[in-house]
Short mmCIF file of C-alpha atoms in Angstrom, two decimals:
data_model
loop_
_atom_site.label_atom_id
_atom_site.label_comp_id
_atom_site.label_asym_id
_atom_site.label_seq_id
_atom_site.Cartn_x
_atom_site.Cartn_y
_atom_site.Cartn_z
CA UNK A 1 13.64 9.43 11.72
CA UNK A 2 10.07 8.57 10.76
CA UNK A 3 8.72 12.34 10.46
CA UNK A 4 10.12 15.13 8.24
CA UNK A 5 10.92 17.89 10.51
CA UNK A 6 10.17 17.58 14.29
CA UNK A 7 6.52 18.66 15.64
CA UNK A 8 5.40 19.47 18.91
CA UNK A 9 1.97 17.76 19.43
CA UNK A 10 -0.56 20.28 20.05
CA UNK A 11 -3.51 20.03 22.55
CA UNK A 12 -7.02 20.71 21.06
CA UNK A 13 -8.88 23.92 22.33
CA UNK A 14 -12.04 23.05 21.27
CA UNK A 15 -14.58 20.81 23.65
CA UNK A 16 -16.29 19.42 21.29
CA UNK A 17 -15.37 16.33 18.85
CA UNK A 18 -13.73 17.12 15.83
CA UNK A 19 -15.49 15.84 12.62
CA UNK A 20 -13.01 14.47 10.64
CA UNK A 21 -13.92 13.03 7.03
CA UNK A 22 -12.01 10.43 4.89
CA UNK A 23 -12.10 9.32 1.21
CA UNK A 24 -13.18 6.00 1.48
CA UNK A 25 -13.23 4.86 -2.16
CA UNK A 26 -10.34 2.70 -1.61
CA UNK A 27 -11.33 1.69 1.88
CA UNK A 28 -14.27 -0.66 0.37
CA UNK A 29 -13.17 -1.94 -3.44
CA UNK A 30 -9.35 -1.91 -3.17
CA UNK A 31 -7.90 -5.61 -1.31
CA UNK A 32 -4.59 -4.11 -1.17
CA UNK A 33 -2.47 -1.21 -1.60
CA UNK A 34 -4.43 2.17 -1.49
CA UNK A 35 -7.08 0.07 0.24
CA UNK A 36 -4.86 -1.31 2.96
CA UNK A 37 -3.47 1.77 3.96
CA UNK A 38 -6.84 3.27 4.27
CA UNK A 39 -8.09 0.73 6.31
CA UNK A 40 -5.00 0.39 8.99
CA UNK A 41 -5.25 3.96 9.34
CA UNK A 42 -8.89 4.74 9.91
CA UNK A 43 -8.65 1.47 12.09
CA UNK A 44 -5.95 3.34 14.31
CA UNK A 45 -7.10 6.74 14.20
CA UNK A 46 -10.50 5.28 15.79
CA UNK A 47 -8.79 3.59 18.17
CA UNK A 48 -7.68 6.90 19.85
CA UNK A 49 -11.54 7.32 20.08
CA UNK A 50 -10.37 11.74 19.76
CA UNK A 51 -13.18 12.99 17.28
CA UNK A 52 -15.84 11.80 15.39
CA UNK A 53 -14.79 10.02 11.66
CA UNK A 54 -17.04 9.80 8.59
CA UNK A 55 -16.01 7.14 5.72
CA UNK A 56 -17.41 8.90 2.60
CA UNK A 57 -17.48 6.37 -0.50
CA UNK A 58 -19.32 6.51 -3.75
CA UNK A 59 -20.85 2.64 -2.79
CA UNK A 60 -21.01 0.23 -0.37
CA UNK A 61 -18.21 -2.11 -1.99
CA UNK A 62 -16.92 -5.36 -1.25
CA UNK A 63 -18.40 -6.33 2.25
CA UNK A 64 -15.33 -8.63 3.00
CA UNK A 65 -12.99 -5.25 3.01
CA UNK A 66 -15.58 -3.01 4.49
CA UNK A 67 -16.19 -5.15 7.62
CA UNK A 68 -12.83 -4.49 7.81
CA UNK A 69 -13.25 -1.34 9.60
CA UNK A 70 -14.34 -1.77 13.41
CA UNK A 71 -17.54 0.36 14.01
CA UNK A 72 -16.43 1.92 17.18
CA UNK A 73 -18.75 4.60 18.39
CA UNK A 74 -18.04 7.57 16.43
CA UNK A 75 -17.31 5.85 13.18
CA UNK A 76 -19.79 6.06 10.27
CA UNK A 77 -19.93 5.32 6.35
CA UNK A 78 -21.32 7.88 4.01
CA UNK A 79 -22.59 6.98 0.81
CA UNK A 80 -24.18 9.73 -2.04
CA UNK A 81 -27.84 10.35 -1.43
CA UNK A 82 -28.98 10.15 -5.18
CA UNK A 83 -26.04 8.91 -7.21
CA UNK A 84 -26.74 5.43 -8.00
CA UNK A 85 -25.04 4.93 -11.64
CA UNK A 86 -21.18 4.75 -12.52
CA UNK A 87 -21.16 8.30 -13.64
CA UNK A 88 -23.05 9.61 -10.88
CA UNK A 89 -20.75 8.23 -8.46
CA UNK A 90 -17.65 9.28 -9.94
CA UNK A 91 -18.93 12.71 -10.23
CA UNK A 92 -20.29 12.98 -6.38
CA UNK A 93 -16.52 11.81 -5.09
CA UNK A 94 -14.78 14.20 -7.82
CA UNK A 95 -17.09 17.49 -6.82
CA UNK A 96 -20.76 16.90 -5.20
CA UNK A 97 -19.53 15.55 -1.88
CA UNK A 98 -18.18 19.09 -1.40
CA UNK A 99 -21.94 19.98 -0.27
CA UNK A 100 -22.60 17.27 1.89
CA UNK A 101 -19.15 17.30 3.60
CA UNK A 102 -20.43 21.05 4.54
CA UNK A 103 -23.63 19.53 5.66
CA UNK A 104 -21.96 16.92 7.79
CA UNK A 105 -19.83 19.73 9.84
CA UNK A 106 -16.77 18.12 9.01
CA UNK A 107 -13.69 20.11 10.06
CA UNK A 108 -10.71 18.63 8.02
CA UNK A 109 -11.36 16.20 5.29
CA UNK A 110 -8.40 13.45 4.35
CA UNK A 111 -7.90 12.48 0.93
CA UNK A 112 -6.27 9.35 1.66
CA UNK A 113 -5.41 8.25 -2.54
CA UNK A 114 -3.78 11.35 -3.75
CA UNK A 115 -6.80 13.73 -4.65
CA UNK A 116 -9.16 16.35 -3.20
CA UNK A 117 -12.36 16.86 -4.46
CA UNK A 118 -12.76 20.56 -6.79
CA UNK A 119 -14.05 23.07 -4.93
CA UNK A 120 -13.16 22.06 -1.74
CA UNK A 121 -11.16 24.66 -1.32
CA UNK A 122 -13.59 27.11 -1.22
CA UNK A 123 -15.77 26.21 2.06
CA UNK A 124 -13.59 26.62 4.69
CA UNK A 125 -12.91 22.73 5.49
CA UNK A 126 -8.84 22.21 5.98
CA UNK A 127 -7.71 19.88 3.85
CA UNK A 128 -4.89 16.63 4.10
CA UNK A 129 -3.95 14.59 1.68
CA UNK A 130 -1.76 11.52 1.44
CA UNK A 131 0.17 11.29 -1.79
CA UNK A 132 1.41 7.66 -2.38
CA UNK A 133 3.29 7.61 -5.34
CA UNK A 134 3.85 9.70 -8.75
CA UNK A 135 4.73 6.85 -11.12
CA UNK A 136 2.62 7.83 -13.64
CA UNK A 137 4.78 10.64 -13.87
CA UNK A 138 8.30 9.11 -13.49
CA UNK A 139 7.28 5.88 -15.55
CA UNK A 140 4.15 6.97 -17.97
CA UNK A 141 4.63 4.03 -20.44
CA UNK A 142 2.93 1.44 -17.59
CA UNK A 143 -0.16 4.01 -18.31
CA UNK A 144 -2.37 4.76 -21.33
CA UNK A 145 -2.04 8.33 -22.23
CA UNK A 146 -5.47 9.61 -21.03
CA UNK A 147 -4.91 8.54 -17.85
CA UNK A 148 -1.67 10.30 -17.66
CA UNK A 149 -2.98 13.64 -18.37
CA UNK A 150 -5.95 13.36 -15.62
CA UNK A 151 -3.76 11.70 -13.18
CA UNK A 152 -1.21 14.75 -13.94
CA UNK A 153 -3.79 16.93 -13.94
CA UNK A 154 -5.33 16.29 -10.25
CA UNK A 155 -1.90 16.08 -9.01
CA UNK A 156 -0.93 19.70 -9.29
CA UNK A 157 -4.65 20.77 -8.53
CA UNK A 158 -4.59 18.87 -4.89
CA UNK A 159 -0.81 20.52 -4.57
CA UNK A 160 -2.93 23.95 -4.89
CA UNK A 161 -5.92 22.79 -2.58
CA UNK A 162 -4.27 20.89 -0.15
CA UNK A 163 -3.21 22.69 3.34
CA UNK A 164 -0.90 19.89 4.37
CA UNK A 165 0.31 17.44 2.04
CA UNK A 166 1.91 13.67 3.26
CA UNK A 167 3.91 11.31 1.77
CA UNK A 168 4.63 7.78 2.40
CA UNK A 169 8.18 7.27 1.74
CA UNK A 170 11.35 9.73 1.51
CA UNK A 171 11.28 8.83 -2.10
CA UNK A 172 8.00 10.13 -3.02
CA UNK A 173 8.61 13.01 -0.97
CA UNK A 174 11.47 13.90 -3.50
CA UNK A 175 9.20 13.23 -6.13
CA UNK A 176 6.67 15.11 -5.18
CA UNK A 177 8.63 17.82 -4.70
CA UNK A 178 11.19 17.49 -7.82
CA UNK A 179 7.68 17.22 -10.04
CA UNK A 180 5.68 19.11 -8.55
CA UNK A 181 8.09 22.36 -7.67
CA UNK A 182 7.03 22.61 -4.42
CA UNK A 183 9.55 23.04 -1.38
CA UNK A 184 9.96 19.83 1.08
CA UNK A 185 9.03 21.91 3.81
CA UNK A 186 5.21 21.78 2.44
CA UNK A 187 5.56 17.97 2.57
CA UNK A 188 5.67 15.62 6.01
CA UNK A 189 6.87 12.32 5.91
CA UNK A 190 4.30 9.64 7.32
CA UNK A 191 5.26 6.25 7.21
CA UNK A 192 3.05 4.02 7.15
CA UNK A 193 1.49 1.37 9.94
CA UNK A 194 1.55 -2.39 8.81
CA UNK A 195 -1.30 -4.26 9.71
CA UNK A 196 -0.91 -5.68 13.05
CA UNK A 197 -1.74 -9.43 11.71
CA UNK A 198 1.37 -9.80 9.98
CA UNK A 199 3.30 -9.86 13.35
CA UNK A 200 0.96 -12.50 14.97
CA UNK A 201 2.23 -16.47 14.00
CA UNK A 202 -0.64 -18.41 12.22
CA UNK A 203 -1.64 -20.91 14.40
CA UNK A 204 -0.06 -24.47 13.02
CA UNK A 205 -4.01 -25.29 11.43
CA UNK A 206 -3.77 -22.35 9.52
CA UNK A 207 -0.92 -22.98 7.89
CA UNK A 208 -2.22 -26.39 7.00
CA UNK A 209 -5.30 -25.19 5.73
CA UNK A 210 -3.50 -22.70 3.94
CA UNK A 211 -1.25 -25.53 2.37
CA UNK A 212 -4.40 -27.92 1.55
CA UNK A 213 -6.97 -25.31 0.05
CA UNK A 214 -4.43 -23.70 -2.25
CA UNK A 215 -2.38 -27.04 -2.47
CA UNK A 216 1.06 -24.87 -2.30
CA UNK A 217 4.10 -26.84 -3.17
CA UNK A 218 6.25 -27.89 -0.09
CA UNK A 219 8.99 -25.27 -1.00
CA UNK A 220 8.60 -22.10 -2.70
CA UNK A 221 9.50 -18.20 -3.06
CA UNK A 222 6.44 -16.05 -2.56
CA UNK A 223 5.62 -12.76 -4.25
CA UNK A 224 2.81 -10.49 -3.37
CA UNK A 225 1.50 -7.85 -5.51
CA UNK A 226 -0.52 -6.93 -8.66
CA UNK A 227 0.40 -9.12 -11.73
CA UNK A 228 1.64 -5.98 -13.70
CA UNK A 229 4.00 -4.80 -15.88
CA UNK A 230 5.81 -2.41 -13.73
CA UNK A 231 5.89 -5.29 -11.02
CA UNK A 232 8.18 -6.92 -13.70
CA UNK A 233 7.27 -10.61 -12.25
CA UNK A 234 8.90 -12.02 -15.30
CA UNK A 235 12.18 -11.37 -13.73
CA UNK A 236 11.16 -13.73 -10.96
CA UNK A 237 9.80 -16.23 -12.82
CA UNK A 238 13.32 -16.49 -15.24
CA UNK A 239 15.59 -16.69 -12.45
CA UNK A 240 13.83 -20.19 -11.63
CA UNK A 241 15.68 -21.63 -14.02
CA UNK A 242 19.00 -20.80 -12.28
CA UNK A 243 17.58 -22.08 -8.68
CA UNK A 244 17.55 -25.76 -7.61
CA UNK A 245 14.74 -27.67 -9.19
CA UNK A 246 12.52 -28.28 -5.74
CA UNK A 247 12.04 -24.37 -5.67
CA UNK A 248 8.56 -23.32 -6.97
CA UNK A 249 7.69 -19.58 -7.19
CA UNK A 250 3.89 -18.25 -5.94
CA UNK A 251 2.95 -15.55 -7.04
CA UNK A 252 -0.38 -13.64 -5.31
CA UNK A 253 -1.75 -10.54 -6.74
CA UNK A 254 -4.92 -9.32 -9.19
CA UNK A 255 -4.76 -10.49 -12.54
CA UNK A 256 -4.17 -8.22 -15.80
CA UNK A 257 -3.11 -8.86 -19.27
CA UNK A 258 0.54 -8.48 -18.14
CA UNK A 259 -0.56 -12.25 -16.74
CA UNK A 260 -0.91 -13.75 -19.74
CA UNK A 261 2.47 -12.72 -20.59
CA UNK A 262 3.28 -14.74 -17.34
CA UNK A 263 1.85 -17.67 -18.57
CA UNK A 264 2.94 -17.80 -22.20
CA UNK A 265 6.89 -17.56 -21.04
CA UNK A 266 5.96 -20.64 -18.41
CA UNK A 267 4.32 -22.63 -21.30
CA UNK A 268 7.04 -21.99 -23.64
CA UNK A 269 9.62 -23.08 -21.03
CA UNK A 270 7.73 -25.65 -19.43
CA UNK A 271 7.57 -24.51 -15.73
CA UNK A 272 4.05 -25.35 -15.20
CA UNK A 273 4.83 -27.38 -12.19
CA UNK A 274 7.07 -24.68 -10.54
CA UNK A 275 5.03 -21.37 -11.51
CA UNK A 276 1.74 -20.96 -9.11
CA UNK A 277 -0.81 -17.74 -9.60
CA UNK A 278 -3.14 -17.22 -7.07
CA UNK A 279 -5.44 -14.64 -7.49
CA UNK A 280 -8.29 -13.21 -5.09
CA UNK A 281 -6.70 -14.35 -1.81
CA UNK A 282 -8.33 -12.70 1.23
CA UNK A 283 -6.42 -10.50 3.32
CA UNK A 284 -6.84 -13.46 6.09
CA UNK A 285 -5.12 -15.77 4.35
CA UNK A 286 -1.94 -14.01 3.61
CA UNK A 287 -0.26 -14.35 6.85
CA UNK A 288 0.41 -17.95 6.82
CA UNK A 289 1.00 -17.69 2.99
CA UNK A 290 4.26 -15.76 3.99
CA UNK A 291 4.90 -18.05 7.09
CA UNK A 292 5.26 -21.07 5.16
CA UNK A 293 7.62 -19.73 2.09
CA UNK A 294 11.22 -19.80 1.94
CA UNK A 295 12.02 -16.10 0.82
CA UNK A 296 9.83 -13.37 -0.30
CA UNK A 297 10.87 -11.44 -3.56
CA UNK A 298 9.83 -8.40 -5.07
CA UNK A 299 11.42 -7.69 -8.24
CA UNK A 300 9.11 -3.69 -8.73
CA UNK A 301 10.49 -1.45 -11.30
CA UNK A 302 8.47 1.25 -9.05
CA UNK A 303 6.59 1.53 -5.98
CA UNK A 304 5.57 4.37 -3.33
CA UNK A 305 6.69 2.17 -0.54
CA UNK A 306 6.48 -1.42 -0.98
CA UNK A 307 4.24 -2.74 2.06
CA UNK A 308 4.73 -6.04 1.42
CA UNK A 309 8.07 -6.30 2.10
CA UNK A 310 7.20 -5.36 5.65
CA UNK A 311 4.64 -7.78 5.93
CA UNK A 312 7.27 -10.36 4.57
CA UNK A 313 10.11 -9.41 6.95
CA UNK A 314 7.07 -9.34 9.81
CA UNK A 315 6.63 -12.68 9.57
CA UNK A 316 10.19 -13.76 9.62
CA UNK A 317 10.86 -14.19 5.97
CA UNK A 318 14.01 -12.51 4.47
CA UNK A 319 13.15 -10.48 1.05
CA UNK A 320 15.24 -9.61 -2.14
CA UNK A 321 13.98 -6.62 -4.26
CA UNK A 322 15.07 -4.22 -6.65
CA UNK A 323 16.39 -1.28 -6.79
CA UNK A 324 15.44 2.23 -8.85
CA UNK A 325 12.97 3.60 -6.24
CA UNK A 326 12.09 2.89 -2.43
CA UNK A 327 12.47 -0.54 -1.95
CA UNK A 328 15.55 -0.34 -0.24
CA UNK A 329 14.12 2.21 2.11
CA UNK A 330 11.53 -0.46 3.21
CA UNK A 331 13.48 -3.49 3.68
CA UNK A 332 16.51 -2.21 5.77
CA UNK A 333 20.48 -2.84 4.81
CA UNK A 334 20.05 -6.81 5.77
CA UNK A 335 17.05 -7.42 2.71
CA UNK A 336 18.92 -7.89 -0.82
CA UNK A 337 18.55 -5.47 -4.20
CA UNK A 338 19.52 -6.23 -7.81
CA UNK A 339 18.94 -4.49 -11.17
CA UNK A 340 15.64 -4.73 -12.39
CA UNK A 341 16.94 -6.48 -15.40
CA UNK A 342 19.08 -9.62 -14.09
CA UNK A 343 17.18 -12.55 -13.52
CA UNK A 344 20.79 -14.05 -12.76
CA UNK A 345 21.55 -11.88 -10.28
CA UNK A 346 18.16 -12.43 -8.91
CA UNK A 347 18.58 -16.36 -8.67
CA UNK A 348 22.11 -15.82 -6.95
CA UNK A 349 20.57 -13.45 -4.61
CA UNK A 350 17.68 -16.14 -3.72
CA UNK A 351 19.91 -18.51 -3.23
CA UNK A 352 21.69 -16.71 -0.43
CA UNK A 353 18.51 -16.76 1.58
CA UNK A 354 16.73 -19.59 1.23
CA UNK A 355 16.31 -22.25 4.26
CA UNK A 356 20.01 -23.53 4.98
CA UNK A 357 22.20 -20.78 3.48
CA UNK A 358 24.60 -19.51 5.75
CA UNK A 359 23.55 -16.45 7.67
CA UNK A 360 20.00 -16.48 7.14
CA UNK A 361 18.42 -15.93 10.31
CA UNK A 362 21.06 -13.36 11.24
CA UNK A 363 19.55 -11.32 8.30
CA UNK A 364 15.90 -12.09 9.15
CA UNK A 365 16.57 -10.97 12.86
CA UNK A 366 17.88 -8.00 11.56
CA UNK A 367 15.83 -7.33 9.27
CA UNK A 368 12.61 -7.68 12.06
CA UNK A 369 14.29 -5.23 14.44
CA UNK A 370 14.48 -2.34 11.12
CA UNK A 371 10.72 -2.35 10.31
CA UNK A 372 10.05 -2.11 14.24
CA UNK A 373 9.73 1.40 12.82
CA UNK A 374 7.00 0.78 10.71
CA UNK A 375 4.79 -1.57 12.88
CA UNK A 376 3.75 1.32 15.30
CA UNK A 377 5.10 4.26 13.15
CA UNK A 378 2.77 7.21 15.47
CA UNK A 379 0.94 7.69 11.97
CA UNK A 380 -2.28 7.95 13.52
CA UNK A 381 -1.34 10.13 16.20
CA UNK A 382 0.50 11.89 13.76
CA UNK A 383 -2.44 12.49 11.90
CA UNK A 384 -4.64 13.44 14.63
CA UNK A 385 -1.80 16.14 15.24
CA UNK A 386 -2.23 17.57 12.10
CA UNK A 387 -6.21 17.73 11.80
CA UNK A 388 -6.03 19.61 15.30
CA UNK A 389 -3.32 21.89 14.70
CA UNK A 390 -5.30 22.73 11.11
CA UNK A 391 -8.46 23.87 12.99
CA UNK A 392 -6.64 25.44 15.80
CA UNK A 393 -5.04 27.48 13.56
CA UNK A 394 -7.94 28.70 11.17
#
């Protein structure tokens, strides 16, 4: 069941286009993550061509993420008219967009990263916002303190401002709701979409080109994801040395000083030639990055969802994770799970799926036919539902 209680789609009254307006911070500087799901979204919702969308952000951003967005008629970025420093910007998105969202005529706004700008509340405009995850609440040591608080702090003010409030995953639905003391009936259940790329094959000189410009070794595990502590890649990198000596282990994601951490355990244990960081990968890129490794694993303390592992499964690799949050929920009964803490049982799981172990495909086939649910999950009809029935029922 991809929705949290059953809805009855409702047909607009109005004649005219709805204005609908978007937070599109994440749309144009974030590669992945908050940035992906903004972008597959806005991408679908204008697909339905149903009302008119404005993409407010505090800049222009990276070029290569916001050509991402097809300009379909309808479809517009917004940038602050006189903020041009740091500070300026931050304070436009936080509070002085409120006025020019007014000026616009938009109808709803979407906060699509967890947070509604202050005041908003106050104008009339209906409000949505998608909530992601709360692991600076359930896991505040991966955070410095100050960001805790203001992280906290916008939480429970967008639980007061918002008129419908999403979540991602059944898991942060119960968190949402277990720490913010809300009831689960003020929270839907959106899954969402995976970009439709990751179900296309690479064409055979992509995947040599792929193989040549990042000279990958010829047989490897594949991770995908921020090089953070809470994505706890050490555990992945340990249980190499319980795997046969031909498997190498890539890891793709931004770098951070948890990286150097990566590094120092490698030089200390001499894995050089089976450890592989690859940082800055375009999003075009990744598909036959997945197509050509053995397994995927994601060894996440925490996570909101865990796209990835759909893009993995999508393109026919099986995945072993861990469990403590969603994970599980993501990759379907057939992916496998270990403690967080057992590189051993990580390299025992790995070895159950990589090419030649018994059963393989049977658990990549099934695997493929449980996150059918995400590739077309409805979310952007789903969506559309909600802004309607919001200014239907003003």
């Amino acid at each position: 069941m991809l929705f949290s209680r059953l809805f009855v789609p409702l047909q607009p009254i109005m004649t005219e286009r709805m204005i609908i307006g978007f937070d599109a911070k994440r749309i144009v500087r974030n590669g992945t993550g908050l940035g992906s799901y903004g972008r597959t979204l806005v991408n679908a919702l204008g697909a339905l061509n149903s009302f008119d969308m404005r993409l407010y952000a505090p800049d222009q951003g990276l070029n290569e993420l916001r050509s991402q967005i097809v300009m379909r008629q309808g479809v517009s970025f917004c940038y602050p008219p006189h903020s041009h420093t740091a500070l300026g910007k931050a304070l436009w998105r936080s509070r002085g967009i409120v006025s020019q969202l007014q000026k616009d005529g938009v109808q709803v706004y979407h906060g699509l990263s967890g947070e509604l700008p202050t005041g908003i509340d106050q104008t009339g405009i209906r409000t949505v916002v998608t909530i992601h995850d709360l692991i600076f609440m359930r896991h505040p040591e991966y955070y410095n303190r100050a960001d805790v608080k203001i992280y906290t702090h916008k939480f429970f003010n967008t639980l007061k401002m918002a008129d419908r409030i999403v979540a991602i995953s059944e898991c942060t639905r119960r968190d949402i709701c277990e720490l913010g003391g809300i009831d689960a009936s003020r929270v839907d259940l959106v899954y969402q979409s995976c970009a439709l790329r990751y179900g296309e094959e690479p064409k055979t000189h992509e995947l040599w080109k792929a193989r040549d410009d990042y000279m990958l070794p010829d047989r490897y595990v594949l991770s995908v994801g921020s090089i953070e502590e809470r994505k706890n890649m050490l555990l992945a990198v340990k249980a190499l040395h319980h795997l046969p000596d031909d498997v190498s282990l890539v890891i793709v994601g931004r770098s951070t000083p948890y990286t150097d951490i990566i590094r120092q355990y490698v030089q200390e244990h001499r894995l050089f030639d089976r450890v592989q960081m690859l940082h800055n990968v375009p999003d075009d890129d990744l598909p036959a990055l997945y197509r050509m490794a053995d397994c995927f694993v994601y060894p996440s303390r925490y996570e909101g969802f865990g796209i990835p592992i759909i893009e993995a499964i999508s393109q026919g690799l099986p995945v072993v994770a861990c469990t403590g949050s969603c994970l599980e929920e993501a990759g379907g009964p057939d992916s496998l799970y270990v403690a967080p803490d057992d590189h051993e049982a990580l390299a025992h799981a790995i070895r159950q799926v990589l090419f030649g172990a018994p059963g393989r495909q049977q658990r990549i086939d099934r695997s493929r036919e449980y996150v059918k649910r995400f590739e077309n999950t409805g979310a952007a009809r789903r969506f559309a539902d909600i802004y309607a029935e919001l200014i239907n029922n003003r």
